[in-house]
C-alpha positions as YAML, in Angstrom:
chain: A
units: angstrom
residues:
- id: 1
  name: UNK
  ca: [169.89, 28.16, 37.06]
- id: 2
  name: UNK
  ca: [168.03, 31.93, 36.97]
- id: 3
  name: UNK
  ca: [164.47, 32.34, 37.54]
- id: 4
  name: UNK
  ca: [164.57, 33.51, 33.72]
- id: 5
  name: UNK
  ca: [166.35, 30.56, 32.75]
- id: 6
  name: UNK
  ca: [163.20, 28.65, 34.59]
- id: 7
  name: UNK
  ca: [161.00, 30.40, 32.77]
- id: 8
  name: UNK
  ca: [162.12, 30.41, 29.44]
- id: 9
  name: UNK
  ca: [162.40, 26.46, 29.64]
- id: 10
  name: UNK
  ca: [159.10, 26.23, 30.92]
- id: 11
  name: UNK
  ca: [157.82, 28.47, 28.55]
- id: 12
  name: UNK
  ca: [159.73, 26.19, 26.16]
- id: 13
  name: UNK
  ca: [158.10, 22.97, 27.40]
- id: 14
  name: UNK
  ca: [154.44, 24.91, 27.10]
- id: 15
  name: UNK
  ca: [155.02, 25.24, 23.76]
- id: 16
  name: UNK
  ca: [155.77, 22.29, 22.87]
- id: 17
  name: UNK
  ca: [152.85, 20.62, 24.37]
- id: 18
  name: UNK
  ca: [150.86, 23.18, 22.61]
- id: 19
  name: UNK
  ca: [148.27, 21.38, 20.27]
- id: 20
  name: UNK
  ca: [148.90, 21.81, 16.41]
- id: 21
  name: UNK
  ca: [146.24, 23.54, 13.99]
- id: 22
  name: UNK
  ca: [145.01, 21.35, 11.99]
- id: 23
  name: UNK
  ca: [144.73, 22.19, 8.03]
- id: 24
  name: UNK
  ca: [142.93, 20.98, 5.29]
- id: 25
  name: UNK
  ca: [145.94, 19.35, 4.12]
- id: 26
  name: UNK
  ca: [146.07, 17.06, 7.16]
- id: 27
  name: UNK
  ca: [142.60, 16.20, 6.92]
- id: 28
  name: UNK
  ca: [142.75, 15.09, 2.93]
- id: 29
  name: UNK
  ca: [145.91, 13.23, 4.07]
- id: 30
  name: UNK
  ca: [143.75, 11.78, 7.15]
- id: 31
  name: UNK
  ca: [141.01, 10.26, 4.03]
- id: 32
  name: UNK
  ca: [143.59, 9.34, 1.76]
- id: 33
  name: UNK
  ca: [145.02, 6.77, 4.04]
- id: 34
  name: UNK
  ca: [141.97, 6.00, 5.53]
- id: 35
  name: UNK
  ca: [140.90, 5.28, 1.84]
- id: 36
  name: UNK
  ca: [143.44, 3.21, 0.37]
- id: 37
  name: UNK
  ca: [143.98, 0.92, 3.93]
- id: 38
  name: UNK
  ca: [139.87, 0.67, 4.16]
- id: 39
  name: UNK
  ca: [139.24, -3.52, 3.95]
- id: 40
  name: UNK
  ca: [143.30, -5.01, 5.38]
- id: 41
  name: UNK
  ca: [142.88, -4.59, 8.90]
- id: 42
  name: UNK
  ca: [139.37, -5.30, 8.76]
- id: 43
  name: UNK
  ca: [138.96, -7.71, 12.03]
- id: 44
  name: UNK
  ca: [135.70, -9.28, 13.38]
- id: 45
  name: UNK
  ca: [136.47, -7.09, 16.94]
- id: 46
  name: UNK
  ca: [136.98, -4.27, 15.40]
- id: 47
  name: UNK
  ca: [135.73, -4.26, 11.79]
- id: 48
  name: UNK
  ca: [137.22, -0.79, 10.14]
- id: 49
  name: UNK
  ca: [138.31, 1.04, 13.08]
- id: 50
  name: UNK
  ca: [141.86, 0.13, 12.77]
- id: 51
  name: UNK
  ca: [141.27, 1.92, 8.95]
- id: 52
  name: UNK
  ca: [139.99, 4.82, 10.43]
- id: 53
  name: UNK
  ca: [143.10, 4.98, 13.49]
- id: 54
  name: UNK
  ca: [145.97, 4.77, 10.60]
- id: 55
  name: UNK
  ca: [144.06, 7.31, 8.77]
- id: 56
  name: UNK
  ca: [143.99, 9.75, 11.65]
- id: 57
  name: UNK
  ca: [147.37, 8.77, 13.45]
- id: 58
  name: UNK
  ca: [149.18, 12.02, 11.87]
- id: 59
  name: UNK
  ca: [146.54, 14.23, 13.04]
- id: 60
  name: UNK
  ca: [146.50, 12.93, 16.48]
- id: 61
  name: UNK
  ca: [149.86, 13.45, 17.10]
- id: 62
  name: UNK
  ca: [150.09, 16.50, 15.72]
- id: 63
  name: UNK
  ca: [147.42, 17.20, 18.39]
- id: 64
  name: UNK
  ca: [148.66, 15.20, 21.67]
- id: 65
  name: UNK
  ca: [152.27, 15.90, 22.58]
- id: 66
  name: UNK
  ca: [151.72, 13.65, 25.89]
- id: 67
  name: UNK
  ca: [152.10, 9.47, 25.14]
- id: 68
  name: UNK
  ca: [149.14, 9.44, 27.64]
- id: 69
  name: UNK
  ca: [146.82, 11.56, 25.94]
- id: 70
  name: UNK
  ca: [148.06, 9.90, 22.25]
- id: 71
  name: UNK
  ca: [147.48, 6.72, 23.90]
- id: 72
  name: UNK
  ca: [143.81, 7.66, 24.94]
- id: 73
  name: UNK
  ca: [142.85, 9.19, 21.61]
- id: 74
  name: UNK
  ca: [144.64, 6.11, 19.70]
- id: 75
  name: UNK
  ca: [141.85, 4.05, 21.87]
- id: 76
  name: UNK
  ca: [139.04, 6.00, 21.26]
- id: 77
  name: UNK
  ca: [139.36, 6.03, 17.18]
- id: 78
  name: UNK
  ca: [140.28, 2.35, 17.96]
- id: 79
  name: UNK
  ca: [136.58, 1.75, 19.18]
- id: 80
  name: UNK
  ca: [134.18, -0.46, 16.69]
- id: 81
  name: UNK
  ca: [133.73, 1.10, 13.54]
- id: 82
  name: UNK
  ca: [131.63, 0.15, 9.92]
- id: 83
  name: UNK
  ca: [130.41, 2.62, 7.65]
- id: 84
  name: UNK
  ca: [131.02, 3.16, 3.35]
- id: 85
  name: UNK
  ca: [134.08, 4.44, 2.23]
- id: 86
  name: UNK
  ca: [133.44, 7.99, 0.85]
- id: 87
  name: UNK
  ca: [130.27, 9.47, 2.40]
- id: 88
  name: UNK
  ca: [130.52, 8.10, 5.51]
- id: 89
  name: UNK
  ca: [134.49, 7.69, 6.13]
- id: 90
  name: UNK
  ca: [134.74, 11.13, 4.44]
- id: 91
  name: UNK
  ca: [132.60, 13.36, 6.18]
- id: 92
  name: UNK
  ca: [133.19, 10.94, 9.80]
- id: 93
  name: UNK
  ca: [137.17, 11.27, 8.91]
- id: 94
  name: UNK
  ca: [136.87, 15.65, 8.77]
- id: 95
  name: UNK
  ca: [134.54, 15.52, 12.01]
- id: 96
  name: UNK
  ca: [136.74, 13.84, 14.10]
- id: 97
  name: UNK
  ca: [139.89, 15.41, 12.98]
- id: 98
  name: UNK
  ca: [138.05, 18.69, 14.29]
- id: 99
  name: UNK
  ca: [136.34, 17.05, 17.31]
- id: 100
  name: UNK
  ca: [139.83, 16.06, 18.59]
- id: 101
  name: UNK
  ca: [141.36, 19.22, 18.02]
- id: 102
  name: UNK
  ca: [139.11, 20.49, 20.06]
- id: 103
  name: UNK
  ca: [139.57, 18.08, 22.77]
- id: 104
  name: UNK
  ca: [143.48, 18.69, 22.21]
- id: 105
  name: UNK
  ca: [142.23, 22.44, 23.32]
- id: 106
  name: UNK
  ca: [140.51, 21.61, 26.25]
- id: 107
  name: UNK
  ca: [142.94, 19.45, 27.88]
- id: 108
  name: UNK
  ca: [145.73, 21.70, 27.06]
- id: 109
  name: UNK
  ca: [144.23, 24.55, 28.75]
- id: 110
  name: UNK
  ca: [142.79, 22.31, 31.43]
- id: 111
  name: UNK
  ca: [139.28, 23.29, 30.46]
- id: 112
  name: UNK
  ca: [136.21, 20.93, 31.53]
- id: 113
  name: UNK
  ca: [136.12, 18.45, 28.80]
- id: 114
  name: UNK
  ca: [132.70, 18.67, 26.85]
- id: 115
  name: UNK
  ca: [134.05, 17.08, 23.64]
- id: 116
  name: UNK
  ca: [134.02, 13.62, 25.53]
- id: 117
  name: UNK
  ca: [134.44, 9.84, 24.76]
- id: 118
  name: UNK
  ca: [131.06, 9.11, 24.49]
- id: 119
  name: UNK
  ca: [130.34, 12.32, 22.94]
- id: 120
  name: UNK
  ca: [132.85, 11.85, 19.90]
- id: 121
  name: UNK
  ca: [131.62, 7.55, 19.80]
- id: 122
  name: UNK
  ca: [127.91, 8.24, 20.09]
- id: 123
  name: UNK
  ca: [128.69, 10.55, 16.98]
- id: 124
  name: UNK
  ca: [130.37, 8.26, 14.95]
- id: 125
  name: UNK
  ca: [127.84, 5.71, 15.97]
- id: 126
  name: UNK
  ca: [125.02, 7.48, 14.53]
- id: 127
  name: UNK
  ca: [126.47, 8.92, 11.77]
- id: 128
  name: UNK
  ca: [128.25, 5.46, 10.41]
- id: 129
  name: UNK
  ca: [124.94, 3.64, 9.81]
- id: 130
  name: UNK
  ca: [123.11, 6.21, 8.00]
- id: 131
  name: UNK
  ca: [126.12, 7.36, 5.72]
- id: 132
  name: UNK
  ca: [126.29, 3.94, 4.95]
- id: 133
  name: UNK
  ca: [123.15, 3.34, 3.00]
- id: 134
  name: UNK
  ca: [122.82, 6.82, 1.79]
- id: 135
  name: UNK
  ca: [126.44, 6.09, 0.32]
- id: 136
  name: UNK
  ca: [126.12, 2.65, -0.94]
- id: 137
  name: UNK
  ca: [123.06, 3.40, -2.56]
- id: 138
  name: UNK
  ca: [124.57, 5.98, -4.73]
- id: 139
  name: UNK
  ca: [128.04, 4.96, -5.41]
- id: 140
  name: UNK
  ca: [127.49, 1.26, -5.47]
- id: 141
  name: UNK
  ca: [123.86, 1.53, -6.91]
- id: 142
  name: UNK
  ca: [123.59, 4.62, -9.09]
- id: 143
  name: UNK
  ca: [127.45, 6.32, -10.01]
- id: 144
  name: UNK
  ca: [129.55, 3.64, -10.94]
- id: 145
  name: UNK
  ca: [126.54, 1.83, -13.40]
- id: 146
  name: UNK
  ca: [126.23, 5.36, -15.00]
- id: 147
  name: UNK
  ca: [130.11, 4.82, -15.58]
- id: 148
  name: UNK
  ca: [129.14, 1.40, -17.02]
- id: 149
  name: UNK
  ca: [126.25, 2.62, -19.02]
- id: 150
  name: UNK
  ca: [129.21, 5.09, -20.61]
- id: 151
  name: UNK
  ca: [131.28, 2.25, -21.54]
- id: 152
  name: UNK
  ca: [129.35, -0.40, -22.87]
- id: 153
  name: UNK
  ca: [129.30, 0.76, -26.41]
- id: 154
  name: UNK
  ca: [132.94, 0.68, -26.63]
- id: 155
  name: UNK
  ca: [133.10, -2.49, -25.18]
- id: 156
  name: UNK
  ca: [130.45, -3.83, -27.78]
- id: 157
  name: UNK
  ca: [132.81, -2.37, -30.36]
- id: 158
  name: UNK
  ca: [136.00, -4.47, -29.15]
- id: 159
  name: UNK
  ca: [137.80, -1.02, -27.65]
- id: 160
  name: UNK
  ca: [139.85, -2.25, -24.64]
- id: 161
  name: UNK
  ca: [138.96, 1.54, -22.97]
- id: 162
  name: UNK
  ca: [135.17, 0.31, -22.34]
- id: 163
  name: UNK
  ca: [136.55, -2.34, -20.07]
- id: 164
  name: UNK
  ca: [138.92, 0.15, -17.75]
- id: 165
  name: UNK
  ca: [137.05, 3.29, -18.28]
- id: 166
  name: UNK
  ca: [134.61, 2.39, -15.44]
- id: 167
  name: UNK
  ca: [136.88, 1.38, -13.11]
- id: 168
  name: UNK
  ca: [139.07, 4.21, -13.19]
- id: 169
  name: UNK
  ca: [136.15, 6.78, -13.38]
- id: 170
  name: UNK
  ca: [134.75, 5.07, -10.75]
- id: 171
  name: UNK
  ca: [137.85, 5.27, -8.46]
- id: 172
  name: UNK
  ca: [139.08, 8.77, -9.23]
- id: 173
  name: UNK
  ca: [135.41, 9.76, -8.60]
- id: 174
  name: UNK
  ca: [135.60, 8.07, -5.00]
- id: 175
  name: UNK
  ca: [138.48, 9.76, -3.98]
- id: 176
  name: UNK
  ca: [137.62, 13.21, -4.93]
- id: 177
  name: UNK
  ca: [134.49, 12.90, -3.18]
- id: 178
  name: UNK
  ca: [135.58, 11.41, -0.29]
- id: 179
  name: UNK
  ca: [137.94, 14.19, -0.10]
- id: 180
  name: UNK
  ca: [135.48, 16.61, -0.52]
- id: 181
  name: UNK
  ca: [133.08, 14.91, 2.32]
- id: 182
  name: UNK
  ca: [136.60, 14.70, 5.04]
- id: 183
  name: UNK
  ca: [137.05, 18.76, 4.14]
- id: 184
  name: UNK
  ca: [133.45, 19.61, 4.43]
- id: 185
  name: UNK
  ca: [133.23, 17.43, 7.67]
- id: 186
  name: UNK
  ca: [136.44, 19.34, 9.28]
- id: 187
  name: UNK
  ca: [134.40, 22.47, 8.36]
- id: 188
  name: UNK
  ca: [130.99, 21.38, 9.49]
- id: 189
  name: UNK
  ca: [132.55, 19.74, 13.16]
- id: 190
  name: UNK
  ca: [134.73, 23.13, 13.84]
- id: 191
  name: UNK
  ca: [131.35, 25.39, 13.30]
- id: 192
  name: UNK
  ca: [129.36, 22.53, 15.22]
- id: 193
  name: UNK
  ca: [131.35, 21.50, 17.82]
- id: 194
  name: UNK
  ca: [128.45, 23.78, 20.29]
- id: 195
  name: UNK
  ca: [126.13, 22.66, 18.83]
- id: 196
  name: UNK
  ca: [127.17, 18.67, 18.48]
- id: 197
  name: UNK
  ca: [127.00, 19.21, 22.46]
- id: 198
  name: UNK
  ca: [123.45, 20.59, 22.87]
- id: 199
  name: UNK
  ca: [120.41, 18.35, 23.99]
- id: 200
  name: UNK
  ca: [118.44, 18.33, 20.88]
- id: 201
  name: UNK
  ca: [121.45, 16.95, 18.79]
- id: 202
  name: UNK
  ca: [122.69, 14.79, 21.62]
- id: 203
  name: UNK
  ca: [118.94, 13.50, 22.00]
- id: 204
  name: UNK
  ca: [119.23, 12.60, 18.08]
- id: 205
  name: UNK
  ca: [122.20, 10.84, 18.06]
- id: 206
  name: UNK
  ca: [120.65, 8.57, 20.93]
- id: 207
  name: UNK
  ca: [117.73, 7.78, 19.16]
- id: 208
  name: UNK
  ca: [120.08, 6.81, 16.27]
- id: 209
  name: UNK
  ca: [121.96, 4.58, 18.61]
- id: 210
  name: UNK
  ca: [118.39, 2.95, 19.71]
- id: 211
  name: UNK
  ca: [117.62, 2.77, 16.20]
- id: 212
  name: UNK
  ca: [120.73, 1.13, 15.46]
- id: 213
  name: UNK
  ca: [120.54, -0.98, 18.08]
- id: 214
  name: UNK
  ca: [117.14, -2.28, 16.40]
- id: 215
  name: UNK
  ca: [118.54, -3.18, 13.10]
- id: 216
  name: UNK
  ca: [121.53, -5.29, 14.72]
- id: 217
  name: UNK
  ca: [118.28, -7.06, 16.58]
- id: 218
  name: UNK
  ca: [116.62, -7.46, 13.00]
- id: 219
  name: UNK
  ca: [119.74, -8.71, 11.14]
- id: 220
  name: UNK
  ca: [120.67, -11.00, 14.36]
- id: 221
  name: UNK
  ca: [116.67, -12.71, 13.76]
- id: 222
  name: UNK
  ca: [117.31, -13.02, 10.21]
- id: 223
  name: UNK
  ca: [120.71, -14.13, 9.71]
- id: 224
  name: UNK
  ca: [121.11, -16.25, 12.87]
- id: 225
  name: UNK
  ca: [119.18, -19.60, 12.44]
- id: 226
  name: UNK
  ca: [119.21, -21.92, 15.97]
- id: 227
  name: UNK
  ca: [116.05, -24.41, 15.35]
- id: 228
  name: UNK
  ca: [115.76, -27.88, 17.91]
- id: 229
  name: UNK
  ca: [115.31, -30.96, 15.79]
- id: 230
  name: UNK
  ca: [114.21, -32.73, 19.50]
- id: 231
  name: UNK
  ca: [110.88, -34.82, 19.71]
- id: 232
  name: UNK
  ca: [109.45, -37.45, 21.80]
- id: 233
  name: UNK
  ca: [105.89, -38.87, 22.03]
- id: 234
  name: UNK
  ca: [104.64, -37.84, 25.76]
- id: 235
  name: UNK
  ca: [101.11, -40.54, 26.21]
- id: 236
  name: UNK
  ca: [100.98, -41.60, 22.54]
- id: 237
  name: UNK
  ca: [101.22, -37.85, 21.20]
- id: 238
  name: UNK
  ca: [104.10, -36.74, 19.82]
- id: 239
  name: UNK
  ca: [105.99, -33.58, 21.71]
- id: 240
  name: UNK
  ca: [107.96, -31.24, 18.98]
- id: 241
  name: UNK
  ca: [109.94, -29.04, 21.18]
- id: 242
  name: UNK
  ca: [110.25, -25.88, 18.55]
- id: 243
  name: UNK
  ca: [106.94, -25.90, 17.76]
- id: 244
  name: UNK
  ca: [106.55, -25.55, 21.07]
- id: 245
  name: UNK
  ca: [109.14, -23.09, 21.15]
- id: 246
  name: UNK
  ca: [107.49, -21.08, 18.55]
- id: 247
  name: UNK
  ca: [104.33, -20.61, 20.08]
- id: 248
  name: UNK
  ca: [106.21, -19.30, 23.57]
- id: 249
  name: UNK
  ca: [107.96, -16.63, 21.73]
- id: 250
  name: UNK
  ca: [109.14, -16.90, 17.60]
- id: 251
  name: UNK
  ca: [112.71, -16.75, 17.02]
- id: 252
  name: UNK
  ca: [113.51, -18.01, 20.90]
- id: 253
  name: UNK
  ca: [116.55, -20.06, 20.30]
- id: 254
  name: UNK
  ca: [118.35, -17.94, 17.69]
- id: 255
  name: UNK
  ca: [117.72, -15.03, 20.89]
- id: 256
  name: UNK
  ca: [119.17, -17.29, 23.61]
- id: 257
  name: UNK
  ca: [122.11, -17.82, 21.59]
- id: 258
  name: UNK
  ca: [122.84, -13.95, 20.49]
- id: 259
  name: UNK
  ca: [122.18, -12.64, 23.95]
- id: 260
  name: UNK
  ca: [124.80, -15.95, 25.29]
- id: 261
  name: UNK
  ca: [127.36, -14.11, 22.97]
- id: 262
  name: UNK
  ca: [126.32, -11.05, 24.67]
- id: 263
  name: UNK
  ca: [126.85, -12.04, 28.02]
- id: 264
  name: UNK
  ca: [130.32, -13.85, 27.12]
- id: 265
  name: UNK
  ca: [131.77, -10.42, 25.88]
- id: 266
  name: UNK
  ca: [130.26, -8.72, 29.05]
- id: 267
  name: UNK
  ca: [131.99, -10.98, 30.90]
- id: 268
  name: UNK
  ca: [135.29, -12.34, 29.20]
- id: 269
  name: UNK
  ca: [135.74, -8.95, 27.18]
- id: 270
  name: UNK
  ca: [135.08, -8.50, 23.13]
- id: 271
  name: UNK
  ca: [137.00, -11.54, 22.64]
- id: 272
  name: UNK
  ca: [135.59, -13.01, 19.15]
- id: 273
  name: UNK
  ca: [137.49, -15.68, 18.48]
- id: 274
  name: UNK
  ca: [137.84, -17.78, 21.24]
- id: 275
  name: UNK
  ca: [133.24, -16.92, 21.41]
- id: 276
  name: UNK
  ca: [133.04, -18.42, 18.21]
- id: 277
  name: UNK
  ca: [135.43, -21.80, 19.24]
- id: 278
  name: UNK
  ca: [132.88, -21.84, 22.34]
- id: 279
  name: UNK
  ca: [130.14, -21.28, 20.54]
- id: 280
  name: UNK
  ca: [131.11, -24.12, 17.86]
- id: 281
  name: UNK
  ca: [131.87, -26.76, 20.49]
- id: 282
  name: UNK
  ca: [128.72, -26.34, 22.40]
- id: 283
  name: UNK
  ca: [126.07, -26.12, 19.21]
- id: 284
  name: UNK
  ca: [128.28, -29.45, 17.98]
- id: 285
  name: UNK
  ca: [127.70, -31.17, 21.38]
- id: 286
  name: UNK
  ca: [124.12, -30.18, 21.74]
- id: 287
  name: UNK
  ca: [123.48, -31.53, 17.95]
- id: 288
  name: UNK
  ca: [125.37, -34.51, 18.90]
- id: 289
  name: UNK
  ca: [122.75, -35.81, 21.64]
- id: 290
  name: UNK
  ca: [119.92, -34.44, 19.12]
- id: 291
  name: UNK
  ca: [118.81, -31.31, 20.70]
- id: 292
  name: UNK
  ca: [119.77, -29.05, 18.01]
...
């Protein structure tokens, strides 16, 4: 074989490693299947992530050529992942697409790699949660009741329209706007990408993550109830171990058995299931004896 056989075949290979541009097109396709495959692979490791994956699958490999680098990208959209539908699946959807394309760029030219893991995660994790109720509170709570509000009259007349008319206002006006967020979020992450990297924003996101962090602690003290039912007189007095508890430190037990679940994951990996068959047996056993 010539040295410009060599070449050209090596040029050839180059090329086809080269990372695709990624258009508009691929992004609405990118929310489109995130949108209509949001709640069936909803898992309790996982919750939407695997949503968000299938809806970006066709842009990552149009991106990563390698199985290696697919692989790694297929895990890192694979990571935990909750947020509403439009706002927050939208614009999150159109910002990674252009995050990864970036990354694509940056391995392929064996550049440092700013647009990291934790960089692209920590992004998504302070994004989801705020998207969330900003979404929920006007899709849920304010667009489709103005829908509603349109259609009750007919309904009140006997008109079969007032009873579909919401629902497929309602639905056409989620996907258009959750195309409209994934588009404007491809836009805003391929003028942002330097900034998304600088301290201030980086500094944000973190205190998002803290903050985030905070509410998980509030909904884990309101939703997880651990109380002992244990008492015993100790010299003719009667000992009631949580009010004891409760004076120590409020909400004690339901903390012991969150941060249990806690160290089980660090230490067996997120494995849900078989937590929840441990956690089961042992609450059963200690109720059986009468501590809980």
């Amino acid at each position: 074989m010539t040295n410009d056989t060599l070449k050209t075949a090596t040029t050839t290979d180059t090329k086809e490693m080269l990372p695709g541009e990624i258009t508009k097109k691929d992004v609405s396709k990118a929310y489109l299947r995130w949108h209509f495959a949001n709640e069936i692979p909803h898992s309790f490791e996982r919750y939407l992530a695997p949503s968000l994956l299938y809806g970006m699958m066709p842009v990552l490999r149009k991106l990563y050529k390698e199985d290696d680098a697919l692989r790694a990208a297929y895990k890192r959209q694979l990571l935990f992942f909750n947020t509403q539908l439009t706002w927050g699946g939208g614009i999150i959807t159109g910002l990674m697409s252009s995050m990864e394309q970036e990354r694509a760029k940056q391995e392929y030219n064996n550049e440092e790699i700013t647009m990291t893991d934790d960089l692209m995660y920590n992004t998504k994790a302070g994004l989801m949660g705020a998207l969330s109720g900003i979404g929920d509170s006007i899709d849920s709570g304010t667009v489709q009741y103005i829908f509603i509000a349109i259609a009750i009259p007919w309904a009140q007349n006997g008109l079969a329209l007032g009873a579909i008319f919401p629902f497929i206002c309602f639905a056409l006006y989620q996907v258009l706007i959750g195309l409209f967020f994934a588009r404007q979020g491809f836009v805003m992450g391929r003028s942002a990408t330097g900034l998304m990297q600088s301290a201030g924003v980086q500094n944000a996101i973190e205190l998002l993550s803290i903050l985030g962090l905070f509410m998980m602690g509030i909904l884990a003290g309101n939703y997880v109830t651990v109380s002992s039912s244990l008492e015993f007189a100790i010299s003719g007095r009667p000992f009631i171990l949580q009010e004891t508890l409760d004076a120590i430190l409020p909400g004690l037990l339901p903390l012991a058995t969150v941060m249990g679940v806690y160290w089980y994951y660090v230490k067996k990996g997120l494995k849900v299931t078989r937590a929840l068959l441990w956690l089961t047996l042992i609450l059963v056993v200690l109720a059986a004896v009468g501590i809980l």
